[in-house]
Coordinates of C-alpha atoms and ligand atoms in Angstrom, one line a residue:
X1 CA 82.7 94.9 79.2
X2 CA 79.9 94.6 81.5
X3 CA 80.4 94.6 85.4
X4 CA 76.9 94.0 86.9
X5 CA 78.9 91.7 90.0
X6 CA 81.4 94.0 90.8
X7 CA 79.4 97.4 90.2
X8 CA 76.7 95.6 92.4
X9 CA 79.5 95.9 95.1
X10 CA 81.1 99.7 95.3
X11 CA 79.4 103.3 95.2
X12 CA 80.5 104.0 91.3
X13 CA 82.2 101.9 88.6
X14 CA 83.2 103.4 85.5
X15 CA 84.3 101.4 82.0
X16 CA 87.3 102.7 79.9
X17 CA 87.0 101.2 76.5
X18 CA 91.4 102.4 77.4
X19 CA 93.6 105.0 79.2
X20 CA 96.5 105.5 79.6
X21 CA 96.7 104.7 83.5
X22 CA 93.6 103.9 85.3
X23 CA 95.4 105.2 88.7
X24 CA 96.6 108.6 87.0
X25 CA 93.1 109.0 85.6
X26 CA 91.1 108.4 88.3
X27 CA 93.6 110.6 90.5
X28 CA 92.5 113.6 87.9
X29 CA 88.8 112.8 87.8
X30 CA 88.7 112.7 91.7
X31 CA 90.4 115.8 91.6
X32 CA 89.1 117.5 89.1
X33 CA 85.3 116.8 91.1
X34 CA 85.8 115.0 93.8
X35 CA 81.9 114.7 94.8
X36 CA 80.9 112.9 92.3
X37 CA 83.5 110.2 93.5
X38 CA 81.9 108.0 96.2
X39 CA 83.9 106.1 97.9
X40 CA 84.5 103.0 97.6
X41 CA 84.5 103.3 93.5
X42 CA 85.8 101.5 90.7
X43 CA 87.9 103.0 87.7
X44 CA 88.2 99.6 85.2
X45 CA 89.6 98.7 81.5
X46 CA 91.3 96.3 80.0
X47 CA 93.4 98.5 77.8
X48 CA 95.6 99.9 79.7
X49 CA 97.9 101.8 77.4
X50 CA 100.4 103.6 79.7
X51 CA 100.6 101.3 83.0
X52 CA 102.6 102.3 85.5
X53 CA 104.4 100.3 88.0
X54 CA 106.6 101.3 91.1
X55 CA 109.6 103.4 90.6
X56 CA 109.0 104.4 87.4
X57 CA 108.7 101.3 86.1
X58 CA 106.0 100.2 83.2
X59 CA 103.1 97.7 83.4
X60 CA 103.0 96.5 79.7
X61 CA 99.9 94.3 78.3
X62 CA 98.5 93.8 74.6
X63 CA 94.4 95.3 74.3
X64 CA 92.2 92.6 76.2
X65 CA 95.2 91.1 77.6
X66 CA 94.7 92.3 80.9
X67 CA 92.4 94.2 83.8
X68 CA 93.7 97.6 85.1
X69 CA 91.0 98.1 88.2
X70 CA 91.8 101.1 90.5
X71 CA 90.0 102.0 93.6
X72 CA 89.0 104.5 95.2
X73 CA 89.0 104.6 99.0
X74 CA 88.6 107.2 101.8
X75 CA 89.7 104.9 104.0
X76 CA 89.2 106.8 108.0
X77 CA 92.6 105.7 109.9
X78 CA 95.6 107.4 110.4
X79 CA 97.9 109.1 107.3
X80 CA 100.8 106.6 108.8
X81 CA 99.1 103.5 108.4
X82 CA 97.8 103.7 104.5
X83 CA 100.6 101.6 103.7
X84 CA 98.7 98.7 104.5
X85 CA 96.2 99.3 102.0
X86 CA 98.1 97.8 99.6
X87 CA 99.5 95.2 101.0
X88 CA 95.7 94.5 102.2
X89 CA 95.0 94.9 98.1
X90 CA 97.7 91.9 97.2
X91 CA 96.0 89.6 100.3
X92 CA 92.6 90.0 98.8
X93 CA 93.5 89.4 95.3
X94 CA 95.6 86.2 96.5
X95 CA 92.4 84.8 98.3
X96 CA 90.0 85.8 95.7
X97 CA 92.5 83.6 93.1
X98 CA 92.5 81.1 95.5
X99 CA 89.1 80.8 96.0
X100 CA 88.8 80.7 92.2
X101 CA 90.3 77.4 92.4
X102 CA 94.3 79.4 91.0
X103 CA 97.8 78.5 93.8
X104 CA 98.0 82.2 93.9
X105 CA 100.8 83.6 96.5
X106 CA 101.5 87.0 97.5
X107 CA 105.7 88.5 97.3
X108 CA 105.8 90.9 99.5
X109 CA 105.3 94.0 99.1
X110 CA 103.0 94.0 95.9
X111 CA 102.8 91.0 93.8
X112 CA 100.5 88.6 93.4
X113 CA 102.5 85.2 91.6
X114 CA 101.5 81.9 90.4
X115 CA 104.2 79.2 90.5
X116 CA 106.6 82.2 90.8
X117 CA 105.2 84.3 88.0
X118 CA 103.9 87.5 88.3
X119 CA 100.1 87.3 87.9
X120 CA 99.4 90.7 89.5
X121 CA 101.2 93.8 90.6
X122 CA 99.2 96.3 93.0
X123 CA 100.2 100.3 93.2
X124 CA 98.8 102.6 95.9
X125 CA 98.5 106.4 95.5
X126 CA 97.7 108.5 98.0
X127 CA 95.5 111.4 96.7
X128 CA 97.2 115.0 97.0
X129 CA 94.8 117.1 99.6
X130 CA 92.6 118.8 100.1
X131 CA 90.8 117.5 96.7
X132 CA 91.3 114.1 98.3
X133 CA 89.2 114.2 101.5
X134 CA 86.0 115.4 101.2
X135 CA 84.3 116.9 103.8
X136 CA 85.4 114.9 107.2
X137 CA 86.1 111.9 105.6
X138 CA 89.6 110.5 105.6
X139 CA 92.5 111.0 103.0
X140 CA 91.8 109.3 99.4
X141 CA 93.7 106.6 98.3
X142 CA 93.9 105.2 94.9
X143 CA 94.9 101.9 94.5
X144 CA 95.6 99.9 90.9
X145 CA 95.6 96.5 90.2
X146 CA 97.1 95.1 87.1
X147 CA 95.8 91.6 86.7
X148 CA 97.2 89.5 83.7
X149 CA 93.8 87.9 82.9
X150 CA 93.1 87.0 79.4
X151 CA 97.0 86.8 78.1
X152 CA 98.6 84.0 76.1
X153 CA 101.5 82.5 77.1
X154 CA 103.8 83.7 74.0
X155 CA 102.1 87.3 74.4
X156 CA 103.2 88.0 78.0
X157 CA 105.9 91.3 78.1
X158 CA 108.5 89.7 80.3
X159 CA 109.6 86.0 81.2
X160 CA 108.5 86.6 84.4
X161 CA 104.9 87.0 83.9
X162 CA 102.1 84.5 83.8
X163 CA 98.2 84.8 83.7
X164 CA 95.2 83.3 84.5
X165 CA 94.6 82.0 81.0
X166 CA 97.9 80.9 80.3
X167 CA 97.4 79.0 84.0
X168 CA 94.1 77.7 83.4
X169 CA 92.3 80.1 85.5
X170 CA 89.0 81.6 85.1
X171 CA 89.3 84.6 82.9
X172 CA 85.5 86.2 83.1
X173 CA 86.4 90.2 84.2
X174 CA 83.2 90.3 86.2
X175 CA 83.8 87.5 88.1
X176 CA 87.5 88.1 88.6
X177 CA 86.6 91.9 89.8
X178 CA 83.8 91.2 92.2
X179 CA 86.1 88.3 93.7
X180 CA 88.7 90.7 94.6
X181 CA 86.1 93.9 95.9
X182 CA 84.3 90.7 97.8
X183 CA 87.8 90.4 100.0
X184 CA 89.4 93.3 100.3
X185 CA 86.3 95.9 101.1
X186 CA 85.3 94.2 104.3
X187 CA 89.0 94.0 105.1
X188 CA 89.1 97.4 104.7
X189 CA 86.0 97.8 106.4
X190 CA 87.7 95.7 109.5
X191 CA 90.3 97.7 109.3
X192 CA 88.8 101.0 109.8
X193 CA 87.0 100.1 112.4
X194 CA 89.8 98.8 114.2
X195 CA 91.0 102.5 113.8
X196 CA 94.1 101.4 111.7
X197 CA 95.3 98.4 114.0
X198 CA 96.3 95.6 111.6
X199 CA 96.2 93.0 114.4
X200 CA 93.3 94.1 115.9
X201 CA 91.3 93.9 112.2
X202 CA 93.2 90.8 111.5
X203 CA 94.5 92.4 108.4
X204 CA 98.6 91.6 109.5
X205 CA 97.0 87.6 109.8
X206 CA 95.3 87.6 106.5
X207 CA 98.8 89.4 105.1
X208 CA 100.8 86.6 106.9
X209 CA 99.0 83.9 105.9
X210 CA 98.4 84.5 101.7
X211 CA 102.8 85.7 101.9
X212 CA 104.7 84.0 99.6
X213 CA 107.9 85.4 101.5
X214 CA 107.4 84.3 104.5
X215 CA 109.9 81.4 105.4
X216 CA 112.0 82.2 102.2
X217 CA 115.2 82.9 101.5
X218 CA 115.4 86.4 100.0
X219 CA 117.4 89.5 98.9
X220 CA 116.7 92.8 99.5
X221 CA 118.0 95.3 97.4
X222 CA 118.2 98.4 98.9
X223 CA 119.9 102.1 98.5
X224 CA 122.6 101.3 101.0
X225 CA 123.2 97.5 100.2
X226 CA 121.9 94.4 99.6
X227 CA 119.9 92.6 102.7
X228 CA 120.0 88.4 102.3
X229 CA 118.6 86.1 104.8
X230 CA 115.2 84.1 105.3
X231 CA 112.3 86.7 105.2
X232 CA 110.1 85.2 109.0
X233 CA 107.7 88.3 109.0
X234 CA 106.0 91.2 108.4
X235 CA 106.0 93.3 111.1
X236 CA 103.3 95.4 112.3
X237 CA 104.7 98.6 110.5
X238 CA 104.2 96.3 107.0
X239 CA 107.5 96.1 107.0
X240 CA 109.7 92.7 106.3
X241 CA 111.9 91.1 108.5
X242 CA 114.9 89.5 107.3
X243 CA 116.2 86.8 109.3
X244 CA 120.4 87.2 108.4
X245 CA 121.4 84.8 110.9
X246 CA 122.8 84.7 114.7
X247 CA 125.6 87.3 114.2
X248 CA 123.8 90.1 111.8
X249 CA 120.4 89.3 113.6
X250 CA 117.0 90.8 112.0
X251 CA 116.8 93.7 110.4
X252 CA 112.7 95.1 109.3
X253 CA 112.8 96.2 105.3
X254 CA 110.3 98.8 104.5
X255 CA 111.4 99.3 101.0
X256 CA 113.3 97.6 98.3
X257 CA 113.1 95.5 95.8
X258 CA 112.4 91.5 97.1
X259 CA 114.2 88.8 95.2
X260 CA 113.1 85.1 96.1
X261 CA 116.1 83.3 96.2
X262 CA 115.8 79.3 95.0
X263 CA 119.4 78.7 95.4
X264 CA 122.1 79.4 98.0
Ligands
ATP301 P1 109.4 93.2 90.1 O1 107.7 92.3 89.6 O2 110.5 93.4 88.9 O3 110.1 92.7 91.3 P2 107.6 95.4 91.1 O4 107.4 94.7 91.8 O5 108.3 96.7 91.9 O6 109.0 94.8 90.5 P3 106.3 96.4 89.6 O7 107.0 98.8 89.9 O8 105.2 96.2 90.4 O9 107.4 95.4 89.7 O10 105.8 96.6 88.2 C1 106.6 96.7 86.9 C2 107.5 95.5 86.9 O11 107.0 94.4 85.9 C3 108.0 96.0 85.2 O12 109.5 96.3 85.7 C4 108.2 94.7 84.7 O13 109.1 93.5 85.3 C5 107.0 93.8 85.1 N1 105.9 93.9 84.1 C6 105.5 94.5 83.3 N2 104.2 93.8 82.8 C7 104.0 93.0 82.9 C8 103.0 92.0 83.2 N3 101.9 92.7 82.5 N4 102.9 91.1 83.8 C9 103.7 91.2 84.8 N5 105.0 91.8 84.9 C10 105.0 92.7 84.2

């Protein structure tokens, strides 16, 4: 893979022919030699053999079907604000695809959908200190995005998945990665400049405007029971706010699986 446009946007970009997980590999490489990985840096492959999702879930794709893009950032923001970066990545990928003519929408907290099917999943990880931080710079964060660019519909791993090829969208890796970075990096810079304030930086507005979850009836599965209602907002802590009706009122959910309900 030749990625000149994408490489021009970051301090370092490395393409691997194949790797288990780009997130795990980038975390390992940065821990081994932090000075060799200035931020922003990207590790990418189209042959990820042991891709990971949230909660130990698996991201699977045939060789050449999906791009695994891991981005190293060292944002100078308070640690408790770092969770906004994975929402930023989902918003940036959604905007990038929309800019290329693909009707993509973001599903809180970490998916990008086309027509209700997942085309991209995001998985962010904070690097352990002290290897994650270099000098006075902020904590290291690796944001992974798995993007089904080239898969034929028959080769998609699960019925809830789709791909850019299956949707008639663009499939060129350099075009896609550069479009994503072109949205995400300025968003991260604005977030840093605002000291990690999601409102002052405009980040929360971008997350809201790309959200397919706001305005939908949802079920959020949580360990302490399901929350059922209408998703009405993403709050200043990045949580989805669910309106359960006049008696139960609203509740903000920070984690959990969200199901967009079509019928009630
Ligand atoms: P869900 O997508 O079920 O709401 P999630 O958002 O937590 O869950 P992730 O952990 O980000 O999902 O990703 C893992 C899940 O994505 C798997 O459980 C599987 O259902 C789905 N999946 C695996 N590989 C792909 C792929 N190539 N394209 C789309 N979806 C995939």
